[in-house]
Coordinates of C-alpha atoms in Angstrom, one line a residue:
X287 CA 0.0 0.0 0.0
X288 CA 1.1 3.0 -0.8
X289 CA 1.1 6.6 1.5
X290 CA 0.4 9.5 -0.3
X291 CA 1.3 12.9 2.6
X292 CA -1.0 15.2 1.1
X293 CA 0.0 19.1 0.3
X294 CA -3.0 21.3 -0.4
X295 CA -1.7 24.4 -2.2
X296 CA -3.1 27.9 -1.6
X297 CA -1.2 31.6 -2.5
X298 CA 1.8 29.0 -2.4
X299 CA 1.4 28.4 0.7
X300 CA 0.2 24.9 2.6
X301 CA -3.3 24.6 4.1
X302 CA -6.1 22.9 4.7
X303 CA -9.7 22.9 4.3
X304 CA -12.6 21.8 6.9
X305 CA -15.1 19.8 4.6
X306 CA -13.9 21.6 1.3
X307 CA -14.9 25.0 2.5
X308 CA -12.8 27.6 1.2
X309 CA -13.9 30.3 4.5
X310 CA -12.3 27.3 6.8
X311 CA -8.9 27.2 6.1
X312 CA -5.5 26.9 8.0
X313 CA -1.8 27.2 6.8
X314 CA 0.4 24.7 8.3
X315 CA 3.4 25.9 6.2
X316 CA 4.6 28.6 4.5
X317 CA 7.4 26.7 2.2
X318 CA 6.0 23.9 0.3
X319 CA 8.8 23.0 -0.9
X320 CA 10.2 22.8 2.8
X321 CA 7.6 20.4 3.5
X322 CA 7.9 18.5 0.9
X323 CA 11.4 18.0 2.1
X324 CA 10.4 16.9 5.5
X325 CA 8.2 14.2 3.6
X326 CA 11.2 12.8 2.1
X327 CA 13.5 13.1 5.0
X328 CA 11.2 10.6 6.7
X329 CA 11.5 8.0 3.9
X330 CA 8.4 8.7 2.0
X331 CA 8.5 8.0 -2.0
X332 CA 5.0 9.3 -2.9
X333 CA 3.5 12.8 -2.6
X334 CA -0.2 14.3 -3.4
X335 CA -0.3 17.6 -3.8
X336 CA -3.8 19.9 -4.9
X337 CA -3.3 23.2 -6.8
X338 CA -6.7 24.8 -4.7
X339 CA -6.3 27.8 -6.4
X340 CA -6.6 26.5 -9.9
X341 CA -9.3 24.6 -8.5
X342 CA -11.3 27.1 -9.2
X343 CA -9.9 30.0 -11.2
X344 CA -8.0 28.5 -14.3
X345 CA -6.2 32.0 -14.3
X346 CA -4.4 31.1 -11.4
X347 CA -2.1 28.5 -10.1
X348 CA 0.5 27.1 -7.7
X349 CA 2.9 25.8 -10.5
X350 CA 5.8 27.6 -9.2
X351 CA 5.7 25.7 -5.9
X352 CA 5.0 22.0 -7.8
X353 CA 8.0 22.8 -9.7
X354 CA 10.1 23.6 -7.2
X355 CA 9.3 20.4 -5.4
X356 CA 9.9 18.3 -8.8
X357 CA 13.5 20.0 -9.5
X358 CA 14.5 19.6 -5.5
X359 CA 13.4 16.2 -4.2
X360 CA 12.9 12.9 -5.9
X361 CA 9.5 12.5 -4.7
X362 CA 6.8 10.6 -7.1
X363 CA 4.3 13.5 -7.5
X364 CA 0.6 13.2 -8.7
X365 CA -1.1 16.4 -8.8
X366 CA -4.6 17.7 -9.1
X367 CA -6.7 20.9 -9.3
X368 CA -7.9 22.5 -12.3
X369 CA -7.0 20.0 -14.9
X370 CA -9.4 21.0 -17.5
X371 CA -8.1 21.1 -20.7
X372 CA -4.8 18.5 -22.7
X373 CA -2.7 22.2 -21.9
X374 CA -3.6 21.9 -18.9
X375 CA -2.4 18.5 -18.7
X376 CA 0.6 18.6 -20.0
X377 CA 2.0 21.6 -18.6
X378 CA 1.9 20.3 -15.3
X379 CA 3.2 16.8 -16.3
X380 CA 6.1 19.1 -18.1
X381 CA 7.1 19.8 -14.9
X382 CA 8.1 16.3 -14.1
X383 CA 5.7 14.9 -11.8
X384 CA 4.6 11.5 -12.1
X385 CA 0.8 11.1 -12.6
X386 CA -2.0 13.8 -13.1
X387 CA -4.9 14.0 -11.1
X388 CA -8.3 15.1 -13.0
X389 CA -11.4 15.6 -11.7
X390 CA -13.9 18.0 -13.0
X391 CA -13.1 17.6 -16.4
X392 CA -12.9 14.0 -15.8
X393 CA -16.6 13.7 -15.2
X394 CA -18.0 16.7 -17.8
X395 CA -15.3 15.7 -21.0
X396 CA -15.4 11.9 -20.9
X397 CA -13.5 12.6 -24.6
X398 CA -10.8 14.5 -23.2
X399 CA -9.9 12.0 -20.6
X400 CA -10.2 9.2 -23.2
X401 CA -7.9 11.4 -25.7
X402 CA -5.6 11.8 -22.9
X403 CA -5.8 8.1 -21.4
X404 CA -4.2 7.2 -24.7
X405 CA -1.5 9.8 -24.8
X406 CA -0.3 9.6 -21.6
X407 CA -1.1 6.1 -20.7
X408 CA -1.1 5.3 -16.9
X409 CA -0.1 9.1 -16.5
X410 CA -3.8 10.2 -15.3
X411 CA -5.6 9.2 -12.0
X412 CA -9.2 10.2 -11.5
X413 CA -10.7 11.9 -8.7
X414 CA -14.0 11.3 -7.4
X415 CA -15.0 13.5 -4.8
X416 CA -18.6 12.0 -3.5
X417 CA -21.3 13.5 -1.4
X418 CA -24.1 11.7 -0.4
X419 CA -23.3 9.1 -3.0
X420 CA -22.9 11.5 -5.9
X421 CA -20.1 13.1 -7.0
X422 CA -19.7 16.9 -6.5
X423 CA -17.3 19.4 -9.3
X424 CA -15.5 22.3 -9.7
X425 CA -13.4 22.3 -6.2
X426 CA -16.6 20.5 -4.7
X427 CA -18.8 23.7 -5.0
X428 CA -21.0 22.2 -7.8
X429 CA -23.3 19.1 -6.7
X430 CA -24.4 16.7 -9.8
X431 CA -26.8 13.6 -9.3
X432 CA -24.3 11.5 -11.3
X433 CA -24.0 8.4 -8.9
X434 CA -20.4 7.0 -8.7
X435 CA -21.3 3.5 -9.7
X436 CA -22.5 5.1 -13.2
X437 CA -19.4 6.9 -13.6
X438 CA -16.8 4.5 -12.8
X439 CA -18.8 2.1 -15.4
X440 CA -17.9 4.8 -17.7
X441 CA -14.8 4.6 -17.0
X442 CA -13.5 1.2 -16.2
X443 CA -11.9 0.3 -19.2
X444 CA -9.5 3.6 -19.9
X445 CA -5.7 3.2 -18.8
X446 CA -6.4 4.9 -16.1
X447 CA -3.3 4.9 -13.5
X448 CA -5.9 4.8 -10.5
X449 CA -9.4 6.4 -8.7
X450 CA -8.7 8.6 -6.0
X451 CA -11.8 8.4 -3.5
X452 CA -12.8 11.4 -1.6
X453 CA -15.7 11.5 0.8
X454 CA -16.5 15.2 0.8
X455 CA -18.2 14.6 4.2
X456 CA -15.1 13.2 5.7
X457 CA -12.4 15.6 4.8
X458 CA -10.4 17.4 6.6
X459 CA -12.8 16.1 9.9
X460 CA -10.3 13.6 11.2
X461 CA -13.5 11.3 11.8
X462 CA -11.9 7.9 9.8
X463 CA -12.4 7.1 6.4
X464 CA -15.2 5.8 4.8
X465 CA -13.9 2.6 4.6
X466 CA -17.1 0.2 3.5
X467 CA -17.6 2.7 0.6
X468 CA -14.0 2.7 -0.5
X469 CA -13.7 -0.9 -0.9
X470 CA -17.0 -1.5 -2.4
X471 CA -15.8 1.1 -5.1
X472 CA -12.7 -0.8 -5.3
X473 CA -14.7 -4.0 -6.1
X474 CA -16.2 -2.3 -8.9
X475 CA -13.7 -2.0 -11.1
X476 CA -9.7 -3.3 -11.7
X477 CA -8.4 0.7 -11.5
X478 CA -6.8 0.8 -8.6
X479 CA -8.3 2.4 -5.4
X480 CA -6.6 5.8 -3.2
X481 CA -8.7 6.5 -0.1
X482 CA -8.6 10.0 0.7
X483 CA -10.6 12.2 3.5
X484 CA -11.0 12.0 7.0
X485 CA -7.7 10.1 8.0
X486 CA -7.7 10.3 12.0
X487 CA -4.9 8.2 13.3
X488 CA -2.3 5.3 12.3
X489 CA -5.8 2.9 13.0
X490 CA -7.1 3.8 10.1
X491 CA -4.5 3.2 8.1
X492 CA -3.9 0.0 9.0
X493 CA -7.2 -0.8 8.5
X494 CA -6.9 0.2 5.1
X495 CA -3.6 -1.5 4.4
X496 CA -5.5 -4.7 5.6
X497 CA -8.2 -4.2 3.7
X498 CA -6.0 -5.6 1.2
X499 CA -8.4 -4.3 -1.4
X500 CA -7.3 0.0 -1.3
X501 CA -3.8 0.7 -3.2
X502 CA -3.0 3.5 -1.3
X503 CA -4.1 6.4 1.6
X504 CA -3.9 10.6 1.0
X505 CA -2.8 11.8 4.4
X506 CA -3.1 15.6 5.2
X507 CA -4.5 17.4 8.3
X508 CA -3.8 14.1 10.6
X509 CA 0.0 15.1 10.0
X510 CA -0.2 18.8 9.8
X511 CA -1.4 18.7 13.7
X512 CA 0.6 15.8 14.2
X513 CA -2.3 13.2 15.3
X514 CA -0.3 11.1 13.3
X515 CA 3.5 10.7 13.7
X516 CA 5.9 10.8 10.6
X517 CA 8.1 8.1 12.0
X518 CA 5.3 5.6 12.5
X519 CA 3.6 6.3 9.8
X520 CA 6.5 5.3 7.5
X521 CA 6.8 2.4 8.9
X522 CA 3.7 1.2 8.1

């Protein structure tokens, strides 16, 4: 299983957001590069970072910060936020990061991430961010009635390098995972599984790990107030 330490990305700058709500945020760092750094020092290979800005204004971004981490550390970097258009795409992969994470687009141009499933094979994870069962867009501010069994039937047979599974409802709440729906979504399908949202302690991530049925865990505000430690956790 793989650990993903999560760096959300705001003014370049790290934070976090309560439940995907923009008015509820906290910086835990003001170098994400220096974070990133920390991440690596304690042995970790993997790292998910969110460009929240691009999120939801394509006019801006955090792609000086991503770059910086590429060029200085030899983390394996998937990154999502606003990754709308093939541009969009491969700009950011440009930067030498290892997988792209799309999610609006993802749901609302099923062409683009077909065209791009091809050209970058492997290259692009998808992000489902549910609520109530049905998955919400555009930095979780737009609510559709698209169910996520529908769309991951959609999707299932695209060289897709994984799903990343976020339960709006759980994020950033430290309450656990929602583990049962994780793992059913991970029966659904052969993609490969990323729980994200509502990590709480090293519990839940063994849980996950012996689930034996989720790839991989994004961890952010557990570590950021330090509910987690960085030594255990890379142990596990």
């Amino acid at each position: 299983m793989i650990v993903y330490p999560a760096i959300d990305l705001r003014d370049n700058k790290c934070v976090r957001l309560y439940k995907g709500d923009f008015s509820k945020q906290e910086i835990f760092n003001t170098s994400p590069l220096n974070q990133a750094q920390k991440f690596e020092q304690h042995g970790f290979a993997n790292l998910h970072i969110v460009d929240l800005d691009r999120a939801v204004d394509s006019s801006k971004s955090n792609l000086v910060s991503i770059k910086l981490i590429a060029e200085q550390t030899n983390l394996k970097i998937q990154v999502g936020g606003g990754m709308r258009t093939l541009k969009d795409i491969e700009e950011v992969l440009d930067l030498g990061v290892e997988n792209i994470v799309m999610g609006t687009a993802a749901v609302t141009n099923i062409k683009l991430l077909e065209e791009v499933c091809i050209k970058f094979p492997n290259k692009i994870s998808v992000g489902i961010d549910v609520r109530n069962g049905f998955l919400a867009l555009r930095g979780w501010q737009e609510q559709t009635k698209l169910s996520v069994d529908d769309f991951v039937t959609t999707i299932k047979n695209l060289k897709i390098k994984s799903i990343i599974f976020t339960d709006i409802d759980k994020d950033g709440t430290k309450e656990g995972i929602n583990l049962k729906e994780t793992i059913r979504l991970a029966n659904l399908s052969s993609i490969p599984v990323i729980a994200s949202g509502g990590v709480a302690n090293l519990n839940d991530v063994v849980q996950i790990k012996e689930s034996r049925k989720i790839k991989g865990v994004i961890i952010g505000k557990a570590i950021y107030d330090k509910s987690i430690n960085l030594e255990e956790l890379a142990k596990i």
